[in-house]
Short mmCIF file of C-alpha atoms and ligand atoms in Angstrom, two decimals:
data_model
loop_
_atom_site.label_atom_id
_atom_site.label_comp_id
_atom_site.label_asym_id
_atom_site.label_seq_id
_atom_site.Cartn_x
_atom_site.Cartn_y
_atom_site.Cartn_z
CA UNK R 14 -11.96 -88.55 24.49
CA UNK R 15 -8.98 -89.90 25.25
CA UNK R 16 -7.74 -88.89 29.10
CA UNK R 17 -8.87 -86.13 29.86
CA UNK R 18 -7.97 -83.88 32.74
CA UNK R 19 -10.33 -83.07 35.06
CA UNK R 20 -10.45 -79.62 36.40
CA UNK R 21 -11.31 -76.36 34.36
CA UNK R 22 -9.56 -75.58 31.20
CA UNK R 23 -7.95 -72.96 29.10
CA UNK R 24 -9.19 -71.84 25.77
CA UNK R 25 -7.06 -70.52 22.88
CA UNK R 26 -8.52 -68.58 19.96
CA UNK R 27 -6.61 -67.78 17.08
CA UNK R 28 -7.52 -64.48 14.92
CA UNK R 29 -5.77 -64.10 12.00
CA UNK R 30 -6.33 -61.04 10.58
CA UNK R 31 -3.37 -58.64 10.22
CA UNK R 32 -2.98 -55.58 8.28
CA UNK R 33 0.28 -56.57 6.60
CA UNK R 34 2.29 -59.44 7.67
CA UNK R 35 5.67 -58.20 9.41
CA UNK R 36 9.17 -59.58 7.58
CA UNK R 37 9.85 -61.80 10.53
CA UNK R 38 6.54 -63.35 11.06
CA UNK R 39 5.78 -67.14 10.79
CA UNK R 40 1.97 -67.08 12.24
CA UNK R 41 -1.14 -68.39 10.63
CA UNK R 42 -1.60 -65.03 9.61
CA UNK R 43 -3.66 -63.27 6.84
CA UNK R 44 -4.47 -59.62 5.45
CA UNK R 45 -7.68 -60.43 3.97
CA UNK R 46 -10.10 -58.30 6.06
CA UNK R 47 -13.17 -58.97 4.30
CA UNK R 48 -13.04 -62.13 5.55
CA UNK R 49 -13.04 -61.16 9.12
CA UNK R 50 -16.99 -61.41 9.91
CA UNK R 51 -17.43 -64.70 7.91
CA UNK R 52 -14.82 -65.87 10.22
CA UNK R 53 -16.01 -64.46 13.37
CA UNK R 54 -19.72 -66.25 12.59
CA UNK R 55 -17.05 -69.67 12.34
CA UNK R 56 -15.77 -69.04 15.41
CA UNK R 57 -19.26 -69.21 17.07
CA UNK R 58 -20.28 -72.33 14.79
CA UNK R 59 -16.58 -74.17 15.87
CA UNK R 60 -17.67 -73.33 19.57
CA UNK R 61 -20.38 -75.55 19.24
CA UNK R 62 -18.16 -78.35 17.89
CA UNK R 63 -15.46 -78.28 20.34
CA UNK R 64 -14.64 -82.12 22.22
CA UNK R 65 -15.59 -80.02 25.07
CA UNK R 66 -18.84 -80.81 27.21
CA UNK R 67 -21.07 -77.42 27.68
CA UNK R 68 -20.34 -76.00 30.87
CA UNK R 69 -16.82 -77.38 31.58
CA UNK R 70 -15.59 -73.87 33.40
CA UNK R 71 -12.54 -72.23 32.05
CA UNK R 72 -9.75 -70.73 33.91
CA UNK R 73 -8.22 -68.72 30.90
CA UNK R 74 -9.17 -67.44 27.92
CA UNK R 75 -6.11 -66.06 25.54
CA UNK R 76 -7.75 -64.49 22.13
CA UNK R 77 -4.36 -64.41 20.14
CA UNK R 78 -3.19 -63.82 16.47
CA UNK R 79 -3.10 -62.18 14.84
CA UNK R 80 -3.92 -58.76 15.34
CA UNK R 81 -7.38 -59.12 17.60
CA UNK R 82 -7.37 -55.58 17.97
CA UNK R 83 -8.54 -55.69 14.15
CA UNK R 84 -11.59 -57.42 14.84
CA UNK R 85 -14.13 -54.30 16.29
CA UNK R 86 -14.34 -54.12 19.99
CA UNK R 87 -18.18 -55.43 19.98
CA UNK R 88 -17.68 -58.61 18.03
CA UNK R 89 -14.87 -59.50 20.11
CA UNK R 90 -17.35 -58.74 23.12
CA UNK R 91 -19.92 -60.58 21.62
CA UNK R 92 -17.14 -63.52 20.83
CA UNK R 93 -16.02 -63.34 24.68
CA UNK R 94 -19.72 -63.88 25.76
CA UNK R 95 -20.49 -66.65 23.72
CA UNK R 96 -17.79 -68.67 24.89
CA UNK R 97 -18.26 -67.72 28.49
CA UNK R 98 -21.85 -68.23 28.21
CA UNK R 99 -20.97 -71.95 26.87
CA UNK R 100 -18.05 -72.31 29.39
CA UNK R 101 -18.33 -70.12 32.88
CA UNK R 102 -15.44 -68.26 34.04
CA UNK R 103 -13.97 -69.65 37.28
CA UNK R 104 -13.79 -66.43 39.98
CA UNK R 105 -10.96 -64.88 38.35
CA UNK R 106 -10.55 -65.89 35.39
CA UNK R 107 -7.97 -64.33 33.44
CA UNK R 108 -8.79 -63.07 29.50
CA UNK R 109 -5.71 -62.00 27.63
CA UNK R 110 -5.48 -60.85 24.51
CA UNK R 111 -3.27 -59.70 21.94
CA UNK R 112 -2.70 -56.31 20.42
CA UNK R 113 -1.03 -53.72 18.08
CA UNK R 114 0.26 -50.67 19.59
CA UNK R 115 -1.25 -48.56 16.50
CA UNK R 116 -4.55 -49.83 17.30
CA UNK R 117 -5.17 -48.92 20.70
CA UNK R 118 -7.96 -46.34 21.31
CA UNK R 119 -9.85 -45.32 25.22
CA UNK R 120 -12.96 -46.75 22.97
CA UNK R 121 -11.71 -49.55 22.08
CA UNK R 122 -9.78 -50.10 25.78
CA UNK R 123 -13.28 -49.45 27.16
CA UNK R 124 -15.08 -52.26 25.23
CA UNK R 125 -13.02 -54.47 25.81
CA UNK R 126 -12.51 -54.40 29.38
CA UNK R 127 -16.56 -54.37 29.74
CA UNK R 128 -16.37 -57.25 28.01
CA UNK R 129 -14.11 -58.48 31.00
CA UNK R 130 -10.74 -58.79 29.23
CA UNK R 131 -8.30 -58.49 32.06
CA UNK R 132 -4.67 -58.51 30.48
CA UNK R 133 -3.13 -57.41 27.35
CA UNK R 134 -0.16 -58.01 25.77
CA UNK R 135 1.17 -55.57 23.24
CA UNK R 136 3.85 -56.32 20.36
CA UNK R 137 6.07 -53.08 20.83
CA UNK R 138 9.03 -55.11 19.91
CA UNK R 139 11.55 -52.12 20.07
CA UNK R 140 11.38 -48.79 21.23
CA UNK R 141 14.08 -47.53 18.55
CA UNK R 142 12.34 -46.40 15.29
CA UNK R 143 14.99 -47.57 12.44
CA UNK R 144 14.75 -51.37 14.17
CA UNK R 145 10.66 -51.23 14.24
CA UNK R 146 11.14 -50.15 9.98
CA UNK R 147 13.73 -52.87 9.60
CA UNK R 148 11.21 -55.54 10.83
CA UNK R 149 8.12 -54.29 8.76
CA UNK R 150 6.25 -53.11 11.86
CA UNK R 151 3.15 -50.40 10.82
CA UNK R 152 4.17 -48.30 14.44
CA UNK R 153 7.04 -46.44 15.32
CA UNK R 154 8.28 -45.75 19.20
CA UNK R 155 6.27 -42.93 19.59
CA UNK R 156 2.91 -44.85 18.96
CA UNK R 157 4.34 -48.00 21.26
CA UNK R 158 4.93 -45.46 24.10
CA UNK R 159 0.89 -43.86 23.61
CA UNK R 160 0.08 -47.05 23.60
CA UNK R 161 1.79 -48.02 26.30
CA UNK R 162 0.37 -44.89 28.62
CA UNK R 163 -2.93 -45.63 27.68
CA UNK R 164 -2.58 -49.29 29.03
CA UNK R 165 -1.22 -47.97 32.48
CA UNK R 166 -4.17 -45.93 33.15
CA UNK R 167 -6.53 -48.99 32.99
CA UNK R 168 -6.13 -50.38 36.45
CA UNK R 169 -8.18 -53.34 36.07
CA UNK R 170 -5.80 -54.55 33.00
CA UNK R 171 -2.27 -56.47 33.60
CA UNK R 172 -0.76 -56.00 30.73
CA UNK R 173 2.28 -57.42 28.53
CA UNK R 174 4.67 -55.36 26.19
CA UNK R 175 6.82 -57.84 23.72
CA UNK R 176 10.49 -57.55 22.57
CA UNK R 177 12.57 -59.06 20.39
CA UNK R 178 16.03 -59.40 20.02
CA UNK R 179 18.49 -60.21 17.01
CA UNK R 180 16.51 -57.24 14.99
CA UNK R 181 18.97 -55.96 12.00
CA UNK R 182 21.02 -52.94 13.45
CA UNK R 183 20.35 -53.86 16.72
CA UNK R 184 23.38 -53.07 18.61
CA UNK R 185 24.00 -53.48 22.77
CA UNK R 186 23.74 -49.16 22.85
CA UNK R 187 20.21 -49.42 21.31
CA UNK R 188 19.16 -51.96 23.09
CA UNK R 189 19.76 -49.85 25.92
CA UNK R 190 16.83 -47.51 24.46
CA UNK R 191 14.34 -50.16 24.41
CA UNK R 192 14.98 -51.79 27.71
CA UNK R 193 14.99 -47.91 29.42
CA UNK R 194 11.29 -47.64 26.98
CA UNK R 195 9.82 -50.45 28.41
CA UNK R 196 10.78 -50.34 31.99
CA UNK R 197 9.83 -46.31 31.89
CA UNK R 198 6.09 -47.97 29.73
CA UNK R 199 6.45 -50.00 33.37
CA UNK R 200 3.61 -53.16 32.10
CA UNK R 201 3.41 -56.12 34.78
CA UNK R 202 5.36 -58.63 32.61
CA UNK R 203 7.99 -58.52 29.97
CA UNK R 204 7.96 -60.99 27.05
CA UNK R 205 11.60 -60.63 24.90
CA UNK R 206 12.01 -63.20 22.05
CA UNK R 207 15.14 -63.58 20.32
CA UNK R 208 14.30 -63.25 16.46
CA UNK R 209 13.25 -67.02 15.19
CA UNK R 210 14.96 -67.71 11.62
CA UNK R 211 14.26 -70.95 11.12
CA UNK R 212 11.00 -70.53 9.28
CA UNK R 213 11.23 -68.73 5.88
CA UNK R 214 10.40 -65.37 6.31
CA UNK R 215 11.48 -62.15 4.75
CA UNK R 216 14.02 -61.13 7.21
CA UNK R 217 15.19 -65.07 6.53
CA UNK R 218 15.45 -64.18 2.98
CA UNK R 219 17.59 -60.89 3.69
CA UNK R 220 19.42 -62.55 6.66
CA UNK R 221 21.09 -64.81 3.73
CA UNK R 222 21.82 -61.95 1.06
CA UNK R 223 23.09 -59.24 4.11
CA UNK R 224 24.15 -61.37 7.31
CA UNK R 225 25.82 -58.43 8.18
CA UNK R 226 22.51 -56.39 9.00
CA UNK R 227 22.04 -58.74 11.71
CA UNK R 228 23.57 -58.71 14.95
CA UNK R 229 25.73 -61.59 15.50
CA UNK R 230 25.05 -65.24 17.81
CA UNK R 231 27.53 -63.53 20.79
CA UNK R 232 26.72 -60.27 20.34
CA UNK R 233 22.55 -61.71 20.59
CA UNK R 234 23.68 -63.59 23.54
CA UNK R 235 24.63 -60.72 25.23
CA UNK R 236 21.75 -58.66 24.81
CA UNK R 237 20.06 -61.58 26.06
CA UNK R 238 22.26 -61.88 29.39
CA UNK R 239 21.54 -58.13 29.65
CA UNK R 240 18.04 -58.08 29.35
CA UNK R 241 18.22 -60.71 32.21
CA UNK R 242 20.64 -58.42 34.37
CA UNK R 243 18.56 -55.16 33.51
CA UNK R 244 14.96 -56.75 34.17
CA UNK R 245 16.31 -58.73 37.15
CA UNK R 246 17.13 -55.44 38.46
CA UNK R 247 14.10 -53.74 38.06
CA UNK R 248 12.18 -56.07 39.65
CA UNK R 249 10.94 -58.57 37.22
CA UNK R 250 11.25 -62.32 37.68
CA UNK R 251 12.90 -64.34 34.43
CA UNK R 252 10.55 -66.71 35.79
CA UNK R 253 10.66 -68.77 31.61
CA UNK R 254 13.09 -68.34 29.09
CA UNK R 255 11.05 -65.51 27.08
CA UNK R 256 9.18 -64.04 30.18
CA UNK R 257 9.60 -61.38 32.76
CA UNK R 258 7.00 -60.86 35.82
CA UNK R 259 6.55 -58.50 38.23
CA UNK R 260 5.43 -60.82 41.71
CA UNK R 261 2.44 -62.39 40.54
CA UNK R 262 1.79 -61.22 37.06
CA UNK R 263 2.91 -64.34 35.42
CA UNK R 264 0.97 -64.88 32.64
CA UNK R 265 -1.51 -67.99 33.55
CA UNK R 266 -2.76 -69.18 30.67
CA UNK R 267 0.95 -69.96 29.19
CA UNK R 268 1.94 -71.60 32.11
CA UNK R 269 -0.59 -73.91 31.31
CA UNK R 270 1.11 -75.12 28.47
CA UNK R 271 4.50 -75.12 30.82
CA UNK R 272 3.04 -77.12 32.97
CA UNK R 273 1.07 -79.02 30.71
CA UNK R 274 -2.59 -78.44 31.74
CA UNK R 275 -5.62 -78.59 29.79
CA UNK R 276 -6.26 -75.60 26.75
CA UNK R 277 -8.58 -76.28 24.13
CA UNK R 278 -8.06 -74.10 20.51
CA UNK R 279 -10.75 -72.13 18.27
CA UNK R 280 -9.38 -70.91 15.31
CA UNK R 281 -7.72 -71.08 11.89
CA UNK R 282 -4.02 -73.37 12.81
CA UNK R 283 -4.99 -72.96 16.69
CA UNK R 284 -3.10 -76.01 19.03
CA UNK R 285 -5.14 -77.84 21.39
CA UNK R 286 -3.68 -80.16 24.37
CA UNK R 287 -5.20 -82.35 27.18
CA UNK R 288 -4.09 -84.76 29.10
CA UNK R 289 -1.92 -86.96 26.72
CA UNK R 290 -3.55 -85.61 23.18
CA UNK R 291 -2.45 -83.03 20.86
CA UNK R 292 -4.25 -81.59 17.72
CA UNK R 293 -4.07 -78.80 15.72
CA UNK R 294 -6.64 -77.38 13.21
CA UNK R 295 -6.01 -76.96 9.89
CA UNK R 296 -3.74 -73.63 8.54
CA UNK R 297 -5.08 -72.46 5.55
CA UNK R 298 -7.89 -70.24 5.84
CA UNK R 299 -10.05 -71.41 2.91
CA UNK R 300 -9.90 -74.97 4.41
CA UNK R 301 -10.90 -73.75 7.69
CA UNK R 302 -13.92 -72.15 6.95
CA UNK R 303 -14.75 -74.69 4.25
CA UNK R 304 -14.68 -77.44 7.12
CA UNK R 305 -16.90 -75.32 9.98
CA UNK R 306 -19.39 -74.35 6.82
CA UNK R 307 -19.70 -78.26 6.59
CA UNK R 308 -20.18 -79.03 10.19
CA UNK R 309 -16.96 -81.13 10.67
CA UNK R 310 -14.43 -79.84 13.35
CA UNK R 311 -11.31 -78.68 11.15
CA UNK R 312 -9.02 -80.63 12.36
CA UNK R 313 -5.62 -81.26 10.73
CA UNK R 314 -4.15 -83.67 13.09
CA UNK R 315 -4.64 -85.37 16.55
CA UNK R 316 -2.27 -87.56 18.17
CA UNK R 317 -1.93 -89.15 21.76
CA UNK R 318 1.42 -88.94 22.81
CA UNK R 319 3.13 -92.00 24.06
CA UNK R 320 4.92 -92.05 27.39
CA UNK R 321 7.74 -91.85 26.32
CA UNK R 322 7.12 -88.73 23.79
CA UNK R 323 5.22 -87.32 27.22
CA UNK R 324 8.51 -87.40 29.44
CA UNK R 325 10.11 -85.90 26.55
CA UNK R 326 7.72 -82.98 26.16
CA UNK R 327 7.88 -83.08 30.56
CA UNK R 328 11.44 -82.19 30.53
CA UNK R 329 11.87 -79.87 27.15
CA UNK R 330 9.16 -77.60 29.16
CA UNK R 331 9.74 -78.08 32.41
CA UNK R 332 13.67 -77.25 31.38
CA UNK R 333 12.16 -73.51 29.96
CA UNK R 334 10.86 -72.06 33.40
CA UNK R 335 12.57 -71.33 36.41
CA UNK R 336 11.52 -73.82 38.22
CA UNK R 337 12.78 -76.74 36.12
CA UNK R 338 11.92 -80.02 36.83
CA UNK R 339 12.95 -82.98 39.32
CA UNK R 340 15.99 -84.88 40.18
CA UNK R 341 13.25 -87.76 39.49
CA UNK R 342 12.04 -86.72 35.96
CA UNK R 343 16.06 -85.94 34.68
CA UNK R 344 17.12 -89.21 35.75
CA UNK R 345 14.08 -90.97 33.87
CA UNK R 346 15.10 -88.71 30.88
CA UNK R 347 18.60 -89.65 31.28
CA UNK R 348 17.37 -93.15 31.15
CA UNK R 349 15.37 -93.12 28.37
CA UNK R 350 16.95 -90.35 26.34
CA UNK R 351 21.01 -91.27 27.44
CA UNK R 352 22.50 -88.11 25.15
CA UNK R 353 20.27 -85.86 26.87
CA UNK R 354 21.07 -87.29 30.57
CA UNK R 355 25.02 -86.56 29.30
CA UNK R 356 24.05 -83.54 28.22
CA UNK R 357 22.86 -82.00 31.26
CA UNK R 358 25.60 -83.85 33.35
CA UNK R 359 27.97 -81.37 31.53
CA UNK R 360 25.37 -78.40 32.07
CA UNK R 361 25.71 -79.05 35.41
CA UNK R 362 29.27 -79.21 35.60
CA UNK R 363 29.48 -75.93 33.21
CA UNK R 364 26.73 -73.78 35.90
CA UNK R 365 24.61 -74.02 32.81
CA UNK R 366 22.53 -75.89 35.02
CA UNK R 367 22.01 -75.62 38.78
CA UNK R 368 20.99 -78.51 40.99
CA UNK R 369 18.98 -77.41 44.85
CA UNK R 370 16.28 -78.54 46.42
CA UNK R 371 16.10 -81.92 44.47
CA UNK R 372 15.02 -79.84 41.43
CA UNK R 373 17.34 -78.64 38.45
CA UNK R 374 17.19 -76.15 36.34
CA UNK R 375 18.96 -73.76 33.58
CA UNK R 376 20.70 -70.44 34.07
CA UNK R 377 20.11 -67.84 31.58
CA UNK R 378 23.30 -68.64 29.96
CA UNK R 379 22.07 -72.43 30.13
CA UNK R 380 18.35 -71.46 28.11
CA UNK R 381 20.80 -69.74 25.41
CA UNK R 382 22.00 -73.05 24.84
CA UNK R 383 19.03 -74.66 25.31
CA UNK R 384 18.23 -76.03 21.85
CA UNK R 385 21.44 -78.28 21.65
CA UNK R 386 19.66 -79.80 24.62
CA UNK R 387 15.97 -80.31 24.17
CA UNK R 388 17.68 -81.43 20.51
CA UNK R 389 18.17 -84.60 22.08
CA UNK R 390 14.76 -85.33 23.53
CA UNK R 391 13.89 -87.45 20.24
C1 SAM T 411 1.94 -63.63 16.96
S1 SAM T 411 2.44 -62.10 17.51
C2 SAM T 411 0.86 -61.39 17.83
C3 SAM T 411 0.89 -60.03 18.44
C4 SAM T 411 0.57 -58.87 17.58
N1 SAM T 411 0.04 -59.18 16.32
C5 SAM T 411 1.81 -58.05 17.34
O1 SAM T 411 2.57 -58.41 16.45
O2 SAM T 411 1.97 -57.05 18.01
C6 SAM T 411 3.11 -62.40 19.12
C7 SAM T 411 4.56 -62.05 19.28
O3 SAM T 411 5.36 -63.05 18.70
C8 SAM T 411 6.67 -62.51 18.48
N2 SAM T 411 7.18 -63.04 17.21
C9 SAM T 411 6.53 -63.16 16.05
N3 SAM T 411 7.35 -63.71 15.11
C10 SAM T 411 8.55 -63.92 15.70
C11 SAM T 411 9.82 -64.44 15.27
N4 SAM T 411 10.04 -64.84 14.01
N5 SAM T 411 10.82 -64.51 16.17
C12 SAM T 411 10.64 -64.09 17.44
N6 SAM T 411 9.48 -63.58 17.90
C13 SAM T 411 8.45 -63.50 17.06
C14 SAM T 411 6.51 -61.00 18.47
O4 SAM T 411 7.19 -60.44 19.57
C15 SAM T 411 5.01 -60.79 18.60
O5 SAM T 411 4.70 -59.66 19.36
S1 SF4 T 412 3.90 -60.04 14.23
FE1 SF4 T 412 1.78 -59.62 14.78
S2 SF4 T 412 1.11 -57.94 13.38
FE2 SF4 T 412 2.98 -58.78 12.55
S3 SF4 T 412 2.25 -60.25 11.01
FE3 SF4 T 412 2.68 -61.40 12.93
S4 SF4 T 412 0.77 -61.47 13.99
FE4 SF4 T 412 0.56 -59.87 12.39
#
């Protein structure tokens, strides 16, 4: 191993399996459910194989996807004590993991938090039934808000409810629905991501035959600077570009990967970081499974990043939370990376950026523009 950092860890693991894949979705994703149990058994085998010693403790566990609620409540139990039995839980740990609204059950709910899964995160995406058919989503408000009820009388769970933004029809009235949906659902934290449409997808596809289906970059923007206004009101900290937290329910295993601490990755396409390496296992499914049935870790690529490529990756994070980063680390990126140290000269002189303390960071109008920025980390 190549520096590692000492301390305990976080764990990732990706589950794949999905019912039907939504027309905006990029994941490693797939809808073939017989698989699931030969996949679950690689899981276990890839546990073994991880460049992790036995008993290194772990301070998060986030079982992702995926749809995890697909995979029955007792193998995902029986998944969660493997890997805990391998790796101890620090006092507190926190176990996250993902789920669709039209799969929560008390059963289910019940198993899993026996199992000692602490915080859930549910894609509810939009609380306004037309926008949850235009993105190919299996559960309309009604179900999210069940769901969402059933979550709040579990008072040992924090849990998550996801939006997105830049859905076709969306409009700044209906957004007004959701937003009143989810702060009436009340969860601990708030994750709204503005529809990625980069990737090809089928919302991509339609996105180039009907741009007028979509709501438009400023009209986006705005819902975006209202979400901020809205949340901010309620309570919730915009403590990251995507997230929302009630004090203290920031979600700890992503700022990990904020702040650049230690996860290791099970899973089909799962990302793995420590210390100064990357690595990601391999996406296709079939490859995956063909690699753990041999033994070999199924890897598709490990790197170490140089220093350079770390103070690059320092700053492009750092630059997504609240908290930004140091006068310190800018001026080294403005020094190795001279574009980008112009760049946020003229963020700070727009109040796209805010200097105090010694530390600087973006304003929410400042993260809308924060691609042109972290574009010139290369
Ligand atoms: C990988 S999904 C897993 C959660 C769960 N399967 C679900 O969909 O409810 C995690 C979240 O990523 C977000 N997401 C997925 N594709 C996206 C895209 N193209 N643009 C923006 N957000 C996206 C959605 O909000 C989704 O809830
Ligand atoms: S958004 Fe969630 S449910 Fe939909 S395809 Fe992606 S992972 Fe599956």
């Amino acid at each position: 191993m190549t520096d590692p950092s000492p301390g305990p860890k976080g764990l990732y693991v990706h589950l794949p399996f999905c019912a039907s894949r939504c027309a905006y979705c990029t994941f490693v994703v797939s809808t073939e459910r017989r698989l699931v149990g030969a996949y679950v058994e690689a899981i276990h085998r890839e546990l073994e194989l991880l460049d992790l010693p036995e008993g290194t403790p772990l301070e998060t566990v986030y079982l992702g996807g995926g749809t995890p609620s697909l995979i029955g409540g007792g193998e995902l139990a029986g998944l969660l004590r493997a890997i805990l039995e391998r790796h101890p839980g620090v006092p507190g740990i926190e176990v996250t993991t993902e789920a669709n609204p039209e799969d929560l059950t008390p059963e289910l709910l019940g198993l899993w938090t026996a199992a000692g899964i602490n915080r859930i995160s549910i894609g509810v995406q939009s609380f306004v039934d037309g926008e949850l058919t235009a993105i190919g989503r299996r559960h309309d408000a009604a179900r999210a808000r069940a769901a969402c009820h059933l979550l709040a009388r579990v008072p040992s769970v924090t849990w998550n409810l996801d939006l997105i933004l830049g859905i076709p029809g969306q409009t700044p009235e209906s957004l007004e629905v959701s937003l009143a949906g989810a702060l009436e659902a009340a969860p601990h934290h708030i994750s709204v991501y503005i529809l990625e449409m980069d990737k090809p997808h089928r919302l991509q596809e339609l996105y180039r035959r009907h741009p007028d289906e979509f709501p438009g970059d400023d009209t986006v923007a705005g819902l975006y600077l209202r979400v901020h206004e809205v949340l901010g009101k309620a309570g919730y900290e915009h403590y990251e570009i995507s997230n929302f937290a009630l004090p203290g329910a920031e979600a700890r295993h992503n700022l990990r990967y904020w702040d650049r601490r230690p996860v290791h990755a099970l899973g089909v396409g799962a990302h793995g970081n420590d210390g100064n390496r990357r690595w990601a296992n391999l996406e296709s499914l079939a490859g995956y499974l063909e690699a753990i049935r041999g033994g070999e870790r199924p890897l598709a690529w490990e790197t170490t990043l140089s220093p350079r490529e770390m103070l690059a990756e320092g700053l492009m994070l750092g630059l997504r939370l609240a908290a930004g980063v140091d006068r310190g680390s800018a001026d080294a990126g403005g020094a190795s990376f001279p574009e980008f140290g112009r760049m946020l000269e003229g963020f700070l002189q727009r109040d796209l950026a805010v200097e105090d303390a010694g530390r600087i960071f973006l304003t929410p109008e400042g993260w809308l523009l924060s691609n042109e920025l972290f574009a010139t980390l290369v």
